[in-house]
PDB file of C-alpha atoms (C1' of nucleotides) in Angstrom:
ATOM      1  CA  MET Z 170      -0.097  -0.214  -0.122  1.00 23.00           C
ATOM      2  CA  THR Z 171       1.506   3.161  -1.046  1.00 24.00           C
ATOM      3  CA  ALA Z 172       1.113   6.369   0.815  1.00 24.00           C
ATOM      4  CA  CYS Z 173      -0.670   7.620  -2.430  1.00 22.00           C
ATOM      5  CA  GLN Z 174      -3.331   5.132  -1.914  1.00 25.00           C
ATOM      6  CA  LEU Z 175      -3.667   5.730   1.756  1.00 26.00           C
ATOM      7  CA  ARG Z 176      -4.377   9.463   1.255  1.00 26.00           C
ATOM      8  CA  ASN Z 177      -6.321   8.763  -2.138  1.00 29.00           C
ATOM      9  CA  PRO Z 178      -9.164   6.256  -1.757  1.00 29.00           C
ATOM     10  CA  SER Z 179      -9.737   7.122  -5.675  1.00 31.00           C
ATOM     11  CA  SER Z 180      -5.972   6.618  -6.836  1.00 30.00           C
ATOM     12  CA  SER Z 181      -6.794   3.331  -8.883  1.00 31.00           C
ATOM     13  CA  LEU Z 182      -8.282   5.939 -11.064  1.00 33.00           C
ATOM     14  CA  PRO Z 183      -5.183   7.585 -13.546  1.00 35.00           C
ATOM     15  CA  GLN Z 184      -4.215  11.180 -12.051  1.00 34.00           C
ATOM     16  CA  GLY Z 185      -6.271  14.072 -12.663  1.00 35.00           C
ATOM     17  CA  VAL Z 186      -9.116  11.816 -13.663  1.00 36.00           C
ATOM     18  CA  ALA Z 187     -10.541  12.007 -10.206  1.00 37.00           C
ATOM     19  CA  GLY Z 188     -10.533  15.814  -9.916  1.00 40.00           C
ATOM     20  CA  ALA Z 189     -12.012  15.961 -13.368  1.00 43.00           C
ATOM     21  CA  GLY Z 190     -15.143  17.705 -11.954  1.00 46.00           C
ATOM     22  CA  LEU Z 191     -13.210  20.580 -10.739  1.00 62.00           C
ATOM     23  CA  THR Z 192     -13.817  23.313 -13.129  1.00 68.00           C
ATOM     24  CA  ALA Z 193     -11.625  24.986 -15.019  1.00 78.00           C
ATOM     25  CA  PRO Z 194     -11.091  28.257 -13.638  1.00 77.00           C
ATOM     26  CA  ARG Z 195      -9.902  26.216 -10.482  1.00 81.00           C
ATOM     27  CA  ASN Z 196      -7.999  23.962 -11.823  1.00 85.00           C
ATOM     28  CA  LEU Z 197      -5.788  26.875 -13.529  1.00 90.00           C
ATOM     29  CA  LYS Z 198      -5.926  28.289 -10.243  1.00 91.00           C
ATOM     30  CA  ARG Z 199      -4.194  24.943  -8.824  1.00 91.00           C
ATOM     31  CA  LYS Z 200      -2.057  25.142 -11.473  1.00 93.00           C
ATOM     32  CA  GLU Z 201      -0.460  28.605 -10.995  1.00 93.00           C
ATOM     33  CA  ALA Z 202      -0.679  28.026  -7.285  1.00 92.00           C
ATOM     34  CA  ALA Z 203       1.687  25.163  -7.687  1.00 94.00           C
ATOM     35  CA  ARG Z 204       4.176  26.914 -10.028  1.00 94.00           C
ATOM     36  CA  GLU Z 205       4.313  30.074  -7.814  1.00 94.00           C
ATOM     37  CA  CYS Z 206       4.859  27.621  -4.746  1.00 93.00           C
ATOM     38  CA  ARG Z 207       7.952  26.249  -6.648  1.00 94.00           C
ATOM     39  CA  ARG Z 208       9.305  29.304  -7.574  1.00 94.00           C
ATOM     40  CA  LYS Z 209       9.010  30.458  -3.957  1.00 93.00           C
ATOM     41  CA  LYS Z 210      10.676  26.992  -2.936  1.00 93.00           C
ATOM     42  CA  LYS Z 211      13.563  27.735  -5.235  1.00 92.00           C
ATOM     43  CA  GLU Z 212      14.132  31.056  -4.431  1.00 92.00           C
ATOM     44  CA  TYR Z 213      14.240  30.035  -0.419  1.00 91.00           C
ATOM     45  CA  VAL Z 214      16.806  27.420  -1.481  1.00 91.00           C
ATOM     46  CA  LYS Z 215      18.618  30.110  -3.804  1.00 90.00           C
ATOM     47  CA  CYS Z 216      18.638  32.752  -0.429  1.00 91.00           C
ATOM     48  CA  LEU Z 217      19.723  29.764   1.967  1.00 90.00           C
ATOM     49  CA  GLU Z 218      22.729  28.925  -0.436  1.00 89.00           C
ATOM     50  CA  ASN Z 219      23.674  32.710  -0.468  1.00 91.00           C
ATOM     51  CA  ARG Z 220      23.700  32.781   2.776  1.00 91.00           C
ATOM     52  CA  VAL Z 221      25.947  29.689   3.626  1.00 91.00           C
ATOM     53  CA  ALA Z 222      28.283  31.184   0.840  1.00 91.00           C
ATOM     54  CA  VAL Z 223      28.450  34.358   3.097  1.00 95.00           C
ATOM     55  CA  LEU Z 224      28.451  32.258   6.275  1.00 95.00           C
ATOM     56  CA  GLU Z 225      31.507  30.309   4.857  1.00 95.00           C
ATOM     57  CA  ASN Z 226      33.477  32.684   3.894  1.00 97.00           C
ATOM     58  CA  GLN Z 227      32.966  34.873   7.141  1.00 98.00           C
ATOM     59  CA  ASN Z 228      34.542  32.080   8.791  1.00 98.00           C
ATOM     60  CA  LYS Z 229      37.466  31.738   6.718  1.00 98.00           C
ATOM     61  CA  THR Z 230      38.009  35.365   7.291  1.00 98.00           C
ATOM     62  CA  LEU Z 231      37.683  34.954  11.061  1.00 98.00           C
ATOM     63  CA  ILE Z 232      40.081  32.003  11.416  1.00 98.00           C
ATOM     64  CA  GLU Z 233      42.419  33.799   9.558  1.00 98.00           C
ATOM     65  CA  GLU Z 234      42.067  36.883  11.874  1.00 98.00           C
ATOM     66  CA  LEU Z 235      42.528  34.439  14.828  1.00 98.00           C
ATOM     67  CA  ARG Z 236      45.786  32.963  13.081  1.00 98.00           C
ATOM     68  CA  ALA Z 237      47.141  36.361  12.674  1.00 97.00           C
ATOM     69  CA  LEU Z 238      46.487  37.645  16.306  1.00 97.00           C
ATOM     70  CA  LYS Z 239      47.927  34.022  17.423  1.00 97.00           C
ATOM     71  CA  ASN Z 240      51.396  35.104  16.225  1.00 96.00           C
ATOM     72  CA  VAL Z 241      51.003  38.400  17.532  1.00 95.00           C
ATOM     73  CA  TYR Z 242      50.708  37.088  20.878  1.00 93.00           C
ATOM     74  CA  ARG Z 243      53.401  34.267  20.555  1.00 88.00           C
ATOM     75  CA  HIS Z 244      56.019  36.810  19.225  1.00 86.00           C
ATOM     76  CA  LYS Z 245      55.126  39.099  22.333  1.00 83.00           C
ATOM     77  CA  ALA Z 246      55.411  36.121  24.913  1.00 83.00           C
ATOM     78  CA  GLU Z 247      59.059  35.213  23.407  1.00 78.00           C
TER      79      GLU Z 247
ATOM     80  C1'  DT L 175      22.638   5.227 -32.902  1.00 64.62           C
ATOM     81  C1'  DT L 176      20.076   3.186 -29.168  1.00 64.62           C
ATOM     82  C1'  DT L 177      18.808   1.869 -24.614  1.00 64.62           C
ATOM     83  C1'  DC L 178      18.366   3.033 -20.058  1.00 64.62           C
ATOM     84  C1'  DA L 179      18.643   4.412 -15.132  1.00 64.62           C
ATOM     85  C1'  DG L 180      18.622   8.407 -13.033  1.00 64.62           C
ATOM     86  C1'  DT L 181      17.018  13.382 -12.918  1.00 64.62           C
ATOM     87  C1'  DT L 182      13.985  17.380 -13.307  1.00 64.62           C
ATOM     88  C1'  DT L 183       9.766  19.423 -14.116  1.00 64.62           C
ATOM     89  C1'  DC L 184       4.493  19.698 -14.188  1.00 64.62           C
ATOM     90  C1'  DG L 185      -0.186  18.962 -12.929  1.00 64.62           C
ATOM     91  C1'  DT L 186      -2.788  17.019  -9.663  1.00 64.62           C
ATOM     92  C1'  DC L 187      -4.843  15.707  -4.850  1.00 64.62           C
ATOM     93  C1'  DA L 188      -5.394  16.139   0.006  1.00 64.62           C
ATOM     94  C1'  DA L 189      -4.309  17.909   4.256  1.00 64.62           C
ATOM     95  C1'  DG L 190      -3.418  22.125   6.975  1.00 64.62           C
ATOM     96  C1'  DT L 191      -3.823  26.905   7.933  1.00 64.62           C
ATOM     97  C1'  DC L 192      -5.925  31.651   7.377  1.00 64.62           C
ATOM     98  C1'  DC L 193      -9.262  35.302   7.205  1.00 64.62           C
ATOM     99  C1'  DC L 194     -14.166  35.869   6.995  1.00 64.62           C
TER     100       DC L 194
ATOM    101  C1'  DG G 287     -18.189  26.315   9.096  1.00 64.62           C
ATOM    102  C1'  DG G 288     -16.416  26.781   4.548  1.00 64.62           C
ATOM    103  C1'  DG G 289     -13.886  29.063   0.587  1.00 64.62           C
ATOM    104  C1'  DA G 290      -9.201  30.321  -0.556  1.00 64.62           C
ATOM    105  C1'  DC G 291      -4.664  29.570  -0.123  1.00 64.62           C
ATOM    106  C1'  DT G 292       0.264  26.855   0.670  1.00 64.62           C
ATOM    107  C1'  DT G 293       2.332  23.174   0.437  1.00 64.62           C
ATOM    108  C1'  DG G 294       4.269  17.977   0.400  1.00 64.62           C
ATOM    109  C1'  DA G 295       3.488  14.160  -1.975  1.00 64.62           C
ATOM    110  C1'  DC G 296       2.725  11.508  -5.695  1.00 64.62           C
ATOM    111  C1'  DG G 297       2.699   9.401 -10.541  1.00 64.62           C
ATOM    112  C1'  DA G 298       4.192  10.874 -15.838  1.00 64.62           C
ATOM    113  C1'  DA G 299       6.205  12.875 -19.138  1.00 64.62           C
ATOM    114  C1'  DA G 300      10.583  15.454 -20.847  1.00 64.62           C
ATOM    115  C1'  DC G 301      15.082  15.775 -20.247  1.00 64.62           C
ATOM    116  C1'  DT G 302      19.928  14.075 -19.636  1.00 64.62           C
ATOM    117  C1'  DG G 303      23.859  11.295 -19.283  1.00 64.62           C
ATOM    118  C1'  DA G 304      26.741   7.337 -20.042  1.00 64.62           C
ATOM    119  C1'  DA G 305      27.250   2.364 -21.722  1.00 64.62           C
ATOM    120  C1'  DA G 306      26.373  -0.770 -25.325  1.00 64.62           C
TER     121       DA G 306
END
DNA sequence: TTTCAGTTTCGTCAAGTCCC
DNA sequence: GGGACTTGACGAAACTGAAA
């Protein structure tokens, strides 16, 4: 038993047939809503990827800074 | 060039949430 | 409550790259 069958009792029908009673404008709205949802999701993922890149750069910079400071204090201690 | 497995894209359904 | 909207999940079709 697939998850789809659990959720959709009319799943023996090909997809699209079960909802054939829907009016065309309603179907159109669904299509557009799905497209918009996917567009937003892509945008969100891209945003997260950008953030990862920024944070990785920050991390590199901070590591470099820490290394430099350690050097300074090591020389002072000598 | 053909075949085929893996990936991406699309339309649809169902469930959840929000707002009136 | 009920209609409109959002989103995860599914199957089908289209696309892609590697192997034969």
